[in-house]
Amino acid sequence: MEEKKLDFKSIAGFVLIGIILLWMIYNQTPTQEELNKEKAKKEQIEKAKQKQIPEQKTASVMQDSTLSDSVRIEKLKGSLGAFAYSASLPSAKNGITELKNPLVTLRISNKGGYIAEANMNNFEQFKKGSNERVELIKNNNANFNLQFKTKDNRILNTKDMYFEPAKTKEGENEVLTMRLKAGPNEFLEYRYVLKHNDYMMDFSIRTQGLSQIVDTSQPMDLEWQLKAYRNEKSVSYENRYTELVYEYEEGKDDYLGQGKNEAEKADNVTYIAYKQHFFTSILLTDTPFKTADLTSENLVKDEKQDTIFTKNFTAKVPLEFKGGELSYNMNWYYGPADYKILNEYDRNLDEVMPLGWGIFGWINRYIFIPVFTLLSSFIPYGIAIILFTILVRLVMSPITYKSYLSQAKMKVLRPEIQEINEKYKKDPMKKQQETMKLYSKAGVSPMAGCLPALMQIPVFYALFQFFPSFFDLRQKSFLWATDLSSYDSVLHLPFYIPFYGNHVSLFPILASVAIFFYMKMTTGDQSMAQPPQEGMPDMSKIMKIMIYISPVMMLIFFNNYASGLSLYYFISNLITIGIMYVIKNHIVKEDKVHAIIQENKSKPKTQSRFQRKMQEMMEQAQEQQKTRQNKK
């Protein structure tokens, strides 16, 4: 092998690279002027930090549980200004006050005056046998804070300060007043009213006598944060339906996306909902928030790993003073994300549910939810899904009949269409004209087979939204499925398959087998009905490929979806196969279809205005084509 030598060009290249590197190093070295600017900037930051030391000490003192009460109180008095009065009260300790009704249990902390625990009394977590109730708030996963500025330029946060509780009863309602005091008659107040047998709680924020203490020229900044706990069996499925929803500008509603980090700014916001698939936390206000900065952070980094949280939500809104005082009437809702419950409040809360937009949501709200609720009120949920599926397919059967009838007519006309294609294969315009004439004489429309399929799309999409959103299916069992709102695992795999998961669900397998036989049954008729067009792909080959692709896609896609949805598609495909069999063998027979077409051909045809216009346009195009050919 010949030894490689370093030639002149290589040496020149290395020298050039060295010059470039030296030039880059020289330019990246800061000048003395830049060093002085950087030093001045650091000194400015240090001075700013020194000014913030009192506030930082306040927070650290408030959170230091190792200090005795007397030491902590004395330190707080020097940092809270007028609000040091609250640190001298007996309530200046980590106490908890409980509000409870048959549906929900809330525990409000003296520190911060906010809810430290929110438990659902009648709903368990996904772990069977654990007997653990669904807890929306626990272990500091939520925070509610008001930040404000005092007249002596202190920045204070209510989450670090102690409120004085006072619990009373008003009939069956439990009332808790939490006051952050700056004096005997000067305070910031939170008032909670928990009604009997209701998930919705009244909540108000007001101030009294603080205009001489608090800088009322600036709004108080409210921040509400919630780290959503996982409560269902499939974390990926639950996370897909966990989102922040809000209402703004007098009835409009929107939601933040499912991305890693989503943020939005809205005006005149009337409610903010942190929806956790089957449960939700909602803050409503009678006085719209002028603006709201909303964020959603996805905490599920790897769906293969078990996780505690799904998303982290935050909302920042300004509370404006009027006449030197603050007064906001609000509500808290901690409870199920159940359409029937939310809709009863008549505050547009049903929009929290992802039932679909436009006609899709209309079908769910006014047809599917009432019908399924009626069925499930007297029969088990699994049987209700089967009966519900039968009703839907029977209602859609006329559309199925029209679709198959159109295919049968096109199949009978196929030989004549092929003859036209062969006769006018060199004249595409004439071929099109003759084909349209044949359709017109036979009383056949090539669009007749497409329209019924298009009409089924709203129903298909509405059902796809209905089953994941229907709360009543949660933890309801049927056959081997222990929870119709989650996957029906019959085998756990010791490894993870991308897009599929680490388990095998049986209902998606049955649904995939059913759709395979349905497509096998119908694809042959469709390919026979549509003759291949010159220059166009052969649809029969594409459809044959789809026979195998569609079941595999369903098998993969639905493995982690609600077993109730897979059960619906399994039964739906079985029923459709039966309907198609009856139509094909006992209702629509080719000899009868052929006789109808021949009878239509013998009848005189009157063209509509649209048909005449189309024919004139085609004839003009044909004349223009002949003129161009003659010029050549």
XYZ file of C-alpha atoms in Angstrom, residues 120-423:
304
model
C -64.217 12.707 46.664
C -66.242 10.736 49.222
C -67.894 8.331 46.774
C -65.193 7.535 44.200
C -62.170 5.264 44.446
C -58.860 5.422 42.632
C -58.022 2.962 39.853
C -56.220 0.551 42.194
C -58.732 -2.136 42.999
C -58.829 -3.213 46.613
C -56.883 -0.208 47.861
C -60.085 1.533 49.013
C -58.339 4.873 48.441
C -60.654 7.748 47.590
C -59.976 10.076 44.702
C -58.051 13.048 46.078
C -57.798 16.104 43.842
C -55.706 18.052 46.368
C -53.230 16.568 48.825
C -49.564 16.793 49.835
C -49.144 20.386 48.608
C -49.965 19.636 44.968
C -52.094 22.819 44.798
C -51.520 26.438 45.687
C -53.727 29.533 45.899
C -52.013 32.852 46.539
C -52.708 36.583 46.514
C -49.675 38.804 46.094
C -49.981 42.490 46.964
C -47.902 45.551 47.773
C -48.172 47.530 51.004
C -47.869 51.290 51.407
C -44.354 50.833 52.857
C -43.262 48.914 49.685
C -43.444 45.396 51.087
C -44.433 42.570 48.683
C -46.497 40.034 50.646
C -47.942 36.644 49.697
C -50.977 35.199 51.423
C -49.673 31.632 50.941
C -46.976 32.436 53.538
C -49.302 34.078 56.071
C -51.722 32.749 58.662
C -55.489 33.305 58.567
C -57.870 33.174 61.504
C -60.691 30.614 60.969
C -64.276 30.914 62.177
C -66.673 28.066 61.325
C -70.469 28.376 61.592
C -73.632 26.714 60.262
C -76.348 28.281 58.126
C -79.087 25.676 57.978
C -77.501 22.635 56.296
C -74.654 24.717 54.894
C -71.219 24.810 56.503
C -69.616 28.274 56.483
C -65.943 28.999 57.065
C -64.557 32.530 57.284
C -60.767 32.887 57.017
C -59.361 36.324 57.901
C -55.850 37.641 57.446
C -55.807 40.496 59.935
C -53.870 43.747 59.971
C -55.785 44.938 63.058
C -59.018 44.249 64.963
C -61.164 45.595 62.098
C -58.731 45.544 59.163
C -58.482 42.277 57.263
C -58.436 40.277 54.041
C -61.190 37.647 54.105
C -61.878 34.350 52.327
C -65.405 33.009 52.864
C -66.304 29.400 52.032
C -69.901 28.115 51.975
C -70.260 24.371 51.399
C -73.849 23.422 50.609
C -75.447 20.117 51.501
C -75.135 17.445 48.809
C -73.440 19.757 46.295
C -70.021 19.790 44.655
C -70.234 23.543 44.041
C -69.065 25.769 46.903
C -69.586 29.527 47.268
C -66.350 31.450 47.705
C -65.706 35.165 48.135
C -62.698 37.426 48.593
C -63.038 40.841 50.216
C -61.041 43.375 52.178
C -62.023 45.754 54.967
C -60.103 48.805 56.142
C -56.923 48.023 54.197
C -56.872 51.115 51.989
C -54.399 52.808 54.372
C -52.169 49.714 54.487
C -52.284 48.143 51.011
C -51.361 49.930 47.781
C -54.792 49.864 46.111
C -53.546 51.635 42.990
C -52.301 48.236 41.812
C -54.409 45.056 41.599
C -53.822 42.056 43.797
C -52.327 39.237 41.731
C -54.177 35.934 42.190
C -52.278 32.773 41.283
C -53.939 29.355 41.275
C -51.760 26.312 40.622
C -52.623 22.615 40.535
C -50.451 19.583 39.849
C -52.982 17.024 38.613
C -52.744 13.634 40.299
C -53.198 10.503 38.249
C -56.478 8.795 39.204
C -57.091 6.252 36.396
C -55.559 2.962 35.221
C -54.079 4.167 31.922
C -51.920 7.239 32.482
C -51.545 7.918 28.736
C -55.305 7.720 28.170
C -56.062 9.881 31.216
C -53.434 12.431 30.195
C -54.964 12.687 26.709
C -58.192 13.993 28.279
C -56.541 16.131 30.984
C -56.577 19.764 29.909
C -57.194 23.378 30.933
C -60.532 24.788 29.750
C -61.700 28.387 30.206
C -64.637 30.651 29.384
C -64.064 34.232 28.246
C -65.785 37.225 26.638
C -69.347 36.404 27.688
C -69.787 32.748 26.818
C -66.913 31.833 24.498
C -64.871 28.835 25.537
C -61.480 27.437 24.620
C -58.803 25.090 25.916
C -55.030 24.809 26.017
C -53.477 22.160 23.801
C -51.827 18.878 24.734
C -48.255 19.999 24.019
C -45.325 19.838 26.412
C -45.758 23.472 27.413
C -48.852 25.434 26.426
C -49.643 29.042 27.314
C -52.470 31.441 26.499
C -53.618 34.901 27.542
C -57.374 35.584 27.626
C -59.546 38.599 28.423
C -62.697 38.823 30.540
C -62.431 35.282 31.872
C -65.434 33.947 33.817
C -64.225 30.452 34.731
C -61.044 28.366 34.648
C -61.280 24.563 34.773
C -58.456 22.124 35.439
C -60.009 18.995 33.949
C -58.488 15.616 34.889
C -60.379 13.305 32.503
C -63.087 12.140 34.943
C -62.718 14.833 37.622
C -62.290 18.558 37.497
C -61.427 21.599 39.628
C -63.117 24.831 38.535
C -62.820 28.430 39.705
C -65.787 30.589 38.657
C -66.266 34.331 39.166
C -69.287 36.640 38.952
C -66.987 39.569 38.137
C -64.933 38.571 35.065
C -61.163 38.591 35.460
C -59.855 41.383 33.242
C -57.036 39.154 31.986
C -55.773 35.652 32.696
C -52.363 34.148 31.961
C -52.896 30.398 31.631
C -50.287 27.659 31.337
C -50.300 23.873 31.057
C -47.193 21.704 31.426
C -47.217 18.034 30.461
C -45.584 16.000 33.253
C -45.820 12.583 31.580
C -42.331 12.328 30.141
C -42.374 8.614 29.391
C -45.629 6.674 29.109
C -43.747 3.402 29.689
C -43.055 4.485 33.271
C -45.575 4.681 36.065
C -46.191 8.288 37.060
C -47.873 10.220 39.857
C -48.890 13.383 38.000
C -50.245 14.156 34.547
C -50.137 17.947 34.050
C -49.243 21.088 35.972
C -51.737 23.955 35.540
C -51.331 27.605 36.528
C -53.542 30.669 36.211
C -52.557 34.245 37.048
C -55.269 36.916 37.172
C -55.473 40.472 38.566
C -58.092 41.361 41.205
C -58.872 45.060 40.966
C -59.775 47.343 43.862
C -62.921 49.447 43.741
C -63.265 52.372 46.134
C -60.161 51.249 47.975
C -61.580 47.799 48.760
C -61.619 44.372 47.117
C -64.837 42.378 46.591
C -65.166 39.280 44.385
C -67.926 36.651 44.550
C -66.718 33.318 43.188
C -67.353 29.574 43.308
C -65.210 26.475 43.615
C -66.217 23.186 42.016
C -64.413 19.999 43.022
C -66.125 16.950 41.604
C -66.788 14.605 38.689
C -66.359 15.736 35.086
C -69.898 14.505 34.475
C -71.915 16.218 31.733
C -75.232 15.727 33.545
C -73.961 17.305 36.793
C -72.115 20.192 35.150
C -74.994 20.991 32.808
C -77.426 21.389 35.734
C -75.550 24.469 37.011
C -76.549 26.348 33.841
C -73.233 28.213 33.732
C -71.861 26.811 30.481
C -69.824 24.235 32.412
C -70.876 21.480 29.992
C -68.254 22.958 27.635
C -65.637 21.508 29.964
C -66.557 18.137 28.473
C -64.861 17.300 25.116
C -68.051 16.211 23.366
C -67.020 17.629 19.993
C -67.770 20.890 18.198
C -70.731 21.751 16.001
C -72.946 18.877 14.914
C -70.761 16.324 16.745
C -71.419 17.933 20.126
C -75.091 18.413 19.248
C -75.484 14.667 18.543
C -73.828 13.781 21.864
C -75.749 16.298 23.977
C -79.235 15.789 22.609
C -79.228 12.191 21.340
C -76.486 9.889 22.617
C -76.263 11.047 26.261
C -80.063 11.028 26.900
C -80.556 7.665 25.123
C -77.635 5.918 26.817
C -78.552 7.387 30.222
C -82.068 5.972 29.824
C -80.798 2.513 28.823
C -78.199 2.301 31.597
C -80.768 3.317 34.216
C -82.392 -0.141 34.170
C -79.813 -2.549 32.636
C -76.067 -3.174 33.260
C -73.695 -0.863 31.412
C -72.163 -3.559 29.187
C -75.618 -4.691 28.029
C -76.605 -1.034 27.625
C -73.674 -0.509 25.221
C -74.782 -3.511 23.145
C -78.420 -2.365 23.026
C -77.301 1.197 22.304
C -75.163 -0.090 19.404
C -78.104 -2.030 17.965
C -80.284 1.089 18.056
C -77.632 3.215 16.326
C -77.086 0.635 13.580
C -80.820 0.210 12.993
C -81.250 3.975 12.650
C -78.314 4.053 10.214
C -79.490 0.996 8.232
C -81.402 3.057 5.581
C -78.130 4.843 4.803
C -76.349 1.473 4.593
C -79.083 0.251 2.232
C -78.750 3.292 -0.063
C -74.984 2.920 -0.135
C -75.152 -0.748 -1.122
C -77.917 -0.090 -3.683
C -75.700 2.510 -5.355
C -72.809 0.018 -5.450
C -75.074 -2.628 -6.995
C -76.231 -0.232 -9.730
C -72.669 0.763 -10.539
C -71.713 -2.913 -10.662
C -74.479 -3.637 -13.230
C -73.327 -0.689 -15.378
C -69.662 -1.685 -15.234
C -69.603 -3.553 -18.614
C -71.172 -0.586 -20.413
C -68.773 1.852 -18.746
C -65.806 -0.304 -19.787
C -67.135 -0.315 -23.329
C -67.307 3.493 -23.351
C -63.783 3.691 -21.912
C -62.463 1.453 -24.685
C -64.373 3.232 -27.454
